[in-house]
GROMACS .gro file of C-alpha atoms in nm:
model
  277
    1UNK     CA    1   0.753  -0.617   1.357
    2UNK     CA    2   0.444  -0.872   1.491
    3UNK     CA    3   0.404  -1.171   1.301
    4UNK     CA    4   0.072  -1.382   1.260
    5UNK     CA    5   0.137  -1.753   1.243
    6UNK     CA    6  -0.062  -1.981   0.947
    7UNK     CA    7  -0.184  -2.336   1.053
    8UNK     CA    8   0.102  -2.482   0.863
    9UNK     CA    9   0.371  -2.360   1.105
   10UNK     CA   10   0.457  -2.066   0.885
   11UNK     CA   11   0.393  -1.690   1.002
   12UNK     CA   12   0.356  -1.356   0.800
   13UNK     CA   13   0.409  -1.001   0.888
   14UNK     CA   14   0.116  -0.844   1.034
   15UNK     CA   15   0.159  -0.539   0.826
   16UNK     CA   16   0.290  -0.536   0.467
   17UNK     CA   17   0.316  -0.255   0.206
   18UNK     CA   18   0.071  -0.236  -0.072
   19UNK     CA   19   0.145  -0.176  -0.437
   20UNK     CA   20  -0.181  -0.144  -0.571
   21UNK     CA   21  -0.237   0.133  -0.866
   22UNK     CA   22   0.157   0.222  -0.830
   23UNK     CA   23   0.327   0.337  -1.145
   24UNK     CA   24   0.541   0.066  -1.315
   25UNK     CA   25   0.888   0.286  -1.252
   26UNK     CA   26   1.071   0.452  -0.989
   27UNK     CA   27   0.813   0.555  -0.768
   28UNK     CA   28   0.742   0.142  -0.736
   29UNK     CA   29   1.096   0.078  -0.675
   30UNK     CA   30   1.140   0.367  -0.399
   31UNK     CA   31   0.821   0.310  -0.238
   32UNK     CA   32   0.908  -0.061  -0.185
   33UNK     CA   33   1.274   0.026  -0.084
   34UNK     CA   34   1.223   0.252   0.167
   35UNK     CA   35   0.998   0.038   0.342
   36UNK     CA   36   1.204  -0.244   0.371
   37UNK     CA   37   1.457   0.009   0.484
   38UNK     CA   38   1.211   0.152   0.739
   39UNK     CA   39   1.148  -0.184   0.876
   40UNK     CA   40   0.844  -0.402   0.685
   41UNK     CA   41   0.921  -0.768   0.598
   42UNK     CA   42   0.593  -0.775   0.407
   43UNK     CA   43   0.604  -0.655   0.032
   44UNK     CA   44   0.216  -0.767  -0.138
   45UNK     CA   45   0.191  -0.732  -0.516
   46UNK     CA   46   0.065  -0.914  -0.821
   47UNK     CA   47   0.075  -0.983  -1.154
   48UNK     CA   48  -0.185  -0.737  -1.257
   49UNK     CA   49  -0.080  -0.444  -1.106
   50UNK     CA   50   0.149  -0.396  -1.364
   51UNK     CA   51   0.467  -0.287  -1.202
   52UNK     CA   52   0.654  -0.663  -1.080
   53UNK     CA   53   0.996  -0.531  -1.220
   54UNK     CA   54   1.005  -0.232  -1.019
   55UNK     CA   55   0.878  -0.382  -0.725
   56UNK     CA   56   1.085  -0.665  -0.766
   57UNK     CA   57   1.422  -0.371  -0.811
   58UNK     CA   58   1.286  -0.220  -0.490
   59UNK     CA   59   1.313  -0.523  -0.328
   60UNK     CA   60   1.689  -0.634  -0.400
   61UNK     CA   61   1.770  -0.248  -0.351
   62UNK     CA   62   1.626  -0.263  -0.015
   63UNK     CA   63   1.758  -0.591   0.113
   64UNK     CA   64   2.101  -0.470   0.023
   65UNK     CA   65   1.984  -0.146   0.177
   66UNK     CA   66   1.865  -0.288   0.471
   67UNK     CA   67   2.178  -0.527   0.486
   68UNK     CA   68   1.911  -0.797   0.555
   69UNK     CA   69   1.854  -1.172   0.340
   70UNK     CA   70   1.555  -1.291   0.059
   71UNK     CA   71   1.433  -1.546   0.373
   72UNK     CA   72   1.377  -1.204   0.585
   73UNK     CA   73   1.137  -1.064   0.372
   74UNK     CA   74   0.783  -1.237   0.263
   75UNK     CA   75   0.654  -1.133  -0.065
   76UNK     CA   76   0.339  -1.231  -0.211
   77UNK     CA   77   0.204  -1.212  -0.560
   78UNK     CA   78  -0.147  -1.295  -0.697
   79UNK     CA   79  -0.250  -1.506  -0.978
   80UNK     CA   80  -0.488  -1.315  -1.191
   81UNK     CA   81  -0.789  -1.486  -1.363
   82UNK     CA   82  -0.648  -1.473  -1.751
   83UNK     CA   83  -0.414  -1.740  -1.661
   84UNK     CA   84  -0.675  -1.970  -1.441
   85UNK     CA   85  -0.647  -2.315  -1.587
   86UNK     CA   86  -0.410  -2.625  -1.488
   87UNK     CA   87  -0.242  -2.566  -1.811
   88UNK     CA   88  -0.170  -2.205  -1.730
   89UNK     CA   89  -0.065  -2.214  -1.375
   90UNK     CA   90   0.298  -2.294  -1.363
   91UNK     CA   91   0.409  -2.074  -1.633
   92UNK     CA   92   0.207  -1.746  -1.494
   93UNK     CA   93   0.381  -1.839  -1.150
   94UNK     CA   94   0.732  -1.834  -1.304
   95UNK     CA   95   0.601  -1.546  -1.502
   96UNK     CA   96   0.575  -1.321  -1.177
   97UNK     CA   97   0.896  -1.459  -1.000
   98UNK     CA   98   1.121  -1.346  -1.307
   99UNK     CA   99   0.934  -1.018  -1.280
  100UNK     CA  100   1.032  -1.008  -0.902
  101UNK     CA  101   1.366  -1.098  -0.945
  102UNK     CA  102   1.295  -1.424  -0.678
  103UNK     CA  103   1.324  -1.798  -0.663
  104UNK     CA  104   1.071  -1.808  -0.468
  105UNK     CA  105   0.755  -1.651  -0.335
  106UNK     CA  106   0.608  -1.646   0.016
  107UNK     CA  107   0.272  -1.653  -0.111
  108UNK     CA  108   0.074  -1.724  -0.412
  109UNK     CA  109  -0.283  -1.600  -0.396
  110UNK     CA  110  -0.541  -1.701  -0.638
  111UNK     CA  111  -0.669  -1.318  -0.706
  112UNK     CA  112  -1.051  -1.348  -0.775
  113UNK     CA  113  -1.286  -1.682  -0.713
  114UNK     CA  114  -1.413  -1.602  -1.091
  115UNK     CA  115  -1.780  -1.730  -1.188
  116UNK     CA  116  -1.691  -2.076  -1.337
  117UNK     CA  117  -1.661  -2.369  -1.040
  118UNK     CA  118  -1.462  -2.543  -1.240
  119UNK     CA  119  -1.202  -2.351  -1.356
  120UNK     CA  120  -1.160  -2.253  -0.962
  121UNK     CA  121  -1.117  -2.611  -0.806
  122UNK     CA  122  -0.852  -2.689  -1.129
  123UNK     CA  123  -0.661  -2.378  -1.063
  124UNK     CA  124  -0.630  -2.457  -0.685
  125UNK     CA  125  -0.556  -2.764  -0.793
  126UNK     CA  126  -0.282  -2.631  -0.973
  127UNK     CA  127  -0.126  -2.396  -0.681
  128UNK     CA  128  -0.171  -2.684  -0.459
  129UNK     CA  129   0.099  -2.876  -0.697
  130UNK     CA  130   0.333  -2.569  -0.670
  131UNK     CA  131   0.322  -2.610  -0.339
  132UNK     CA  132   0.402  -2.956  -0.296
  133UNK     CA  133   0.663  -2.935  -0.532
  134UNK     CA  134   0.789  -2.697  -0.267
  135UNK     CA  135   0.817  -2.396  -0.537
  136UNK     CA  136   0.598  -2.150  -0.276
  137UNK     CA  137   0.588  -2.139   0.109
  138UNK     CA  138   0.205  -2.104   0.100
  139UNK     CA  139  -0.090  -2.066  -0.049
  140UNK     CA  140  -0.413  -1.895  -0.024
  141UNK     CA  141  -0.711  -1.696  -0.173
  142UNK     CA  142  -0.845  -1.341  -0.249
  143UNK     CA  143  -1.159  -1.148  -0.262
  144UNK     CA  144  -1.333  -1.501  -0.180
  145UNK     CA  145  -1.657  -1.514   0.034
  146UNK     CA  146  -1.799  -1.766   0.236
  147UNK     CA  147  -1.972  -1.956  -0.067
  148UNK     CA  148  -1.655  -1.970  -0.232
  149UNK     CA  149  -1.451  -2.101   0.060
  150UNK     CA  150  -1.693  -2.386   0.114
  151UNK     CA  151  -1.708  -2.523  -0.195
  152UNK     CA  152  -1.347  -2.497  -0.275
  153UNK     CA  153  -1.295  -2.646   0.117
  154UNK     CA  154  -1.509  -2.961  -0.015
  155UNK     CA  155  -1.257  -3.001  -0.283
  156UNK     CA  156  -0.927  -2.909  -0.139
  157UNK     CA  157  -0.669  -3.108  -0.074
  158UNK     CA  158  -0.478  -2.793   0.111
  159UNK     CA  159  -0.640  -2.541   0.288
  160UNK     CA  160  -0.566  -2.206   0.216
  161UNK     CA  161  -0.398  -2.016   0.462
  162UNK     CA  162  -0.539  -1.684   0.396
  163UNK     CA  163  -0.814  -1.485   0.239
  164UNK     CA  164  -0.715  -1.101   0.179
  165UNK     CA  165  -1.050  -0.919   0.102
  166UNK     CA  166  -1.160  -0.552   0.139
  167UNK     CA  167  -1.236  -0.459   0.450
  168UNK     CA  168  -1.261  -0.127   0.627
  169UNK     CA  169  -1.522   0.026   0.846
  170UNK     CA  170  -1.743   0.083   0.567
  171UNK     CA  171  -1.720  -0.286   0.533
  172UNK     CA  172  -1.654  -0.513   0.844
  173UNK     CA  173  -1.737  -0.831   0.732
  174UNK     CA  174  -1.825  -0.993   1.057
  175UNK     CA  175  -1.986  -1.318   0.939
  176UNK     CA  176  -1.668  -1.369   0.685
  177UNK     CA  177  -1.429  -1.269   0.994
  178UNK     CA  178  -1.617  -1.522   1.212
  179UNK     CA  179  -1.603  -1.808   0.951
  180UNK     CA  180  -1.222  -1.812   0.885
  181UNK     CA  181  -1.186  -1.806   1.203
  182UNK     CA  182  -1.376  -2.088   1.248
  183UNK     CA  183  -1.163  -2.253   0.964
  184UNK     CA  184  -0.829  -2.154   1.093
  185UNK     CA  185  -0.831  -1.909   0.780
  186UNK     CA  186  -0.612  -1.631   0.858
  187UNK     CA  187  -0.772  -1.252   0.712
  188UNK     CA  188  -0.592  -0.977   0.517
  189UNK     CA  189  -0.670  -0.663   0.409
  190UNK     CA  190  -0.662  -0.458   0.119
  191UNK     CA  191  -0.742  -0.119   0.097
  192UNK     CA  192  -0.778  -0.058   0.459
  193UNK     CA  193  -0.814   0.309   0.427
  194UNK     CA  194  -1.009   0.300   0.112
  195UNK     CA  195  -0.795   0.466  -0.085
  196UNK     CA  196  -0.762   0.748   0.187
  197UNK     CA  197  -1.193   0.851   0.225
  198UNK     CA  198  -1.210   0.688   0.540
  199UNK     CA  199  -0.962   0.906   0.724
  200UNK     CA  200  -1.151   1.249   0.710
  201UNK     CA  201  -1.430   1.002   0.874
  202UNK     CA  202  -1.523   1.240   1.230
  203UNK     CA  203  -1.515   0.915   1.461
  204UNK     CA  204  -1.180   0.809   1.327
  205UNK     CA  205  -1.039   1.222   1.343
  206UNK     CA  206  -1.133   1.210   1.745
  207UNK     CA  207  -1.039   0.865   1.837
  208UNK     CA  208  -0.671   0.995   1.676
  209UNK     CA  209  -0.659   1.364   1.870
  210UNK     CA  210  -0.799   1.107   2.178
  211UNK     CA  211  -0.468   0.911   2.122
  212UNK     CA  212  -0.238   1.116   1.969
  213UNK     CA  213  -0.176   0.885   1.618
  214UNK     CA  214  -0.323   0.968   1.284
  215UNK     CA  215  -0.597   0.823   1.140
  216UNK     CA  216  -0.380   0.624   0.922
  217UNK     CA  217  -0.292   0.459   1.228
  218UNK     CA  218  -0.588   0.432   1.367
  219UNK     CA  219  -0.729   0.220   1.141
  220UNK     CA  220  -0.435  -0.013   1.104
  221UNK     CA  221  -0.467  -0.051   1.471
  222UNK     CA  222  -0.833  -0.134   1.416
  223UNK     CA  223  -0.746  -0.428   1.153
  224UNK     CA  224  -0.473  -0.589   1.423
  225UNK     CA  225  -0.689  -0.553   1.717
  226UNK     CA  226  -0.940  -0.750   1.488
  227UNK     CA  227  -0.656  -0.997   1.405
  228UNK     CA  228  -0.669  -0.888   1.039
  229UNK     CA  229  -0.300  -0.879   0.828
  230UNK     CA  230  -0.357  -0.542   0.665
  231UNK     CA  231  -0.156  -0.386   0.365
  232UNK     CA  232  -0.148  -0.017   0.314
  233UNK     CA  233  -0.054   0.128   0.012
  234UNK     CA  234   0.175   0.455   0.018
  235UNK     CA  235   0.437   0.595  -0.192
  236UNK     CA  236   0.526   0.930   0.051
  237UNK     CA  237   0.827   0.811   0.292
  238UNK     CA  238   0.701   0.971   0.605
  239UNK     CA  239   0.350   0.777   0.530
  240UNK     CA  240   0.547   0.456   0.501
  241UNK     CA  241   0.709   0.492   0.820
  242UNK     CA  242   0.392   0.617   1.012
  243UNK     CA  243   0.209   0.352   0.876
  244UNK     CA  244   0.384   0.061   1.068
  245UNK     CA  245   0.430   0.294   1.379
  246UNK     CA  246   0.100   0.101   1.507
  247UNK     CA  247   0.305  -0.144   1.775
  248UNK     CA  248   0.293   0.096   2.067
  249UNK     CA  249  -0.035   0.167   2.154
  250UNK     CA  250  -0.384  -0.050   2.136
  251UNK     CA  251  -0.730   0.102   2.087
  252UNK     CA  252  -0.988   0.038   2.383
  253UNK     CA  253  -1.329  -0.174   2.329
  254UNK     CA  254  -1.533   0.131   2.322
  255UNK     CA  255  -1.282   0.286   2.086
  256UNK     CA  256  -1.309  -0.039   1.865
  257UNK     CA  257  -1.705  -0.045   1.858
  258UNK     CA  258  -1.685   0.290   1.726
  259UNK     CA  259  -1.551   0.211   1.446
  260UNK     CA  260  -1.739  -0.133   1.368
  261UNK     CA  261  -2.031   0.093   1.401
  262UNK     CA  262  -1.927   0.270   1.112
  263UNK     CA  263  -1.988  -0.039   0.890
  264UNK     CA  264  -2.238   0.040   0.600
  265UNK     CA  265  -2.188  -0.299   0.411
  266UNK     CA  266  -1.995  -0.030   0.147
  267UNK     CA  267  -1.784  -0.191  -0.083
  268UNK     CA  268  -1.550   0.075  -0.332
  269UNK     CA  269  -1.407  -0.242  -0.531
  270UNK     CA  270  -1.644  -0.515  -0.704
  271UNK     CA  271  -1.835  -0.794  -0.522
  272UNK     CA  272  -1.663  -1.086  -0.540
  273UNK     CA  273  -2.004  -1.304  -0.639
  274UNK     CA  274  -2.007  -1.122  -0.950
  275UNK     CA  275  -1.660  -1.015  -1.068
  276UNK     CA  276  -1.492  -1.221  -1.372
  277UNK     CA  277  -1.183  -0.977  -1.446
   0.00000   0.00000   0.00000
């Protein structure tokens, strides 16, 4: 497993599994399970996805499994905009870590910037206390774009550490990639093979008979030769285990420009200017 370091001295799995759309039962708990079995430190969830217990049983299942500790594993879960607010903060936190089963999470990600300014600087305002109060390892931001990020920046009294947005190669987001960079921001992933479309994609199918992988792993490949933390979603074991089977092999420049030249500016999940849950 590769692991990208934050610019707080902290590092995260490159790759994590995604739990996105999974059913709130066994299928959660398996899925989550056998990847930490397989090999990923990196579970990602969230409060609205619905299925925290399960995940959260897949996880003690698999660290017992595994025969591995809590502090091997980094788990993230998402605060989702119903419970923006100072007053609100805190208790939808706790809210997710009983789910989960934890005492802790690695990461707490404010899930949507929301339309109001206000009610975003207050609820960073009130992750920023959870994290001085040393009740998360680190905090960060989703679905934001560059507007966002600056004005929360002017306000901040912690950076965040990430920003996991869609991206694919229907959607490269240079300029975004370029300004976190820029801030020391690191990027994440979701939906990296939108929701499986991308991989009948004819570039993607010949770059993968060029290197022998699947287009699954192509595209992972593409996010870490980009430097992005990606997040896959799959519930098949083999999938799971071909997924993070990205470690031996790199894709060449021309192979990369491809696939940036694939980008259409194609979102499949809303734009993050307008979305309010």
């Amino acid at each position: 497993m590769a692991y990208t370091n934050f610019y707080n001295g902290n590092q995260m799995p490159t790759i994590g599994l995604g739990v996105f759309r999974v059913e709130n039962d066994d299928t959660a708990k398996e899925a989550v399970k056998h990847a930490i079995v397989s090999g990923y430190r990196s579970i990602d969830a969230a409060y609205i996805y619905g299925n925290e217990s399960k995940v959260g049983e897949g996880i003690a299942e698999g660290i017992k499994d595994a025969n591995i500790k809590r502090e091997d594993l980094f788990i993230t879960s998402k605060l989702w905009i119903d419970d923006y607010g100072q007053e609100n903060v805190s208790d939808a936190y706790h809210k997710s870590l009983n789910l989960l089963g934890l005492d802790y999470l690695d990461l707490y990600l404010m899930h949507w910037p929301g339309t109001n300014e206000t009610l975003l600087l207050e609820t960073w305002a009130s992750l920023e206390s959870l994290y001085n109060q040393g009740l998360v390892k680190n905090i960060g931001v989703s679905n934001f774009n560059i507007k966002h990020l600056e004005m929360l920046l002017n306000h901040a009294q912690i950076k965040p550490v990430i920003n996991q947005v869609e991206f694919h190669p229907n959607l490269i987001q240079t300029e975004l990639r370029t300004y976190l960079k820029e801030q020391n921001i690191k990027m994440e992933s979701w939906s990296p093979l939108m929701n499986g479309e991308i991989l009948s994609n004819p570039v993607i199918k010949n770059i993968a008979q060029e290197i022998n992988k699947s287009p699954a792993q192509v595209i992972i490949r593409w996010n870490i030769d980009h430097d992005v933390i990606t997040i896959p979603k799959s519930i098949t074991p083999s999938r799971i285990e071909e997924n993070l089977n990205v470690y031996d092999f790199k894709l060449t420049h021309d192979q990369i420009e491809q696939i940036d030249a694939l980008n259409q500016d194609k979102r499949i999940g809303p734009d993050p200017a307008e979305f309010n849950g």
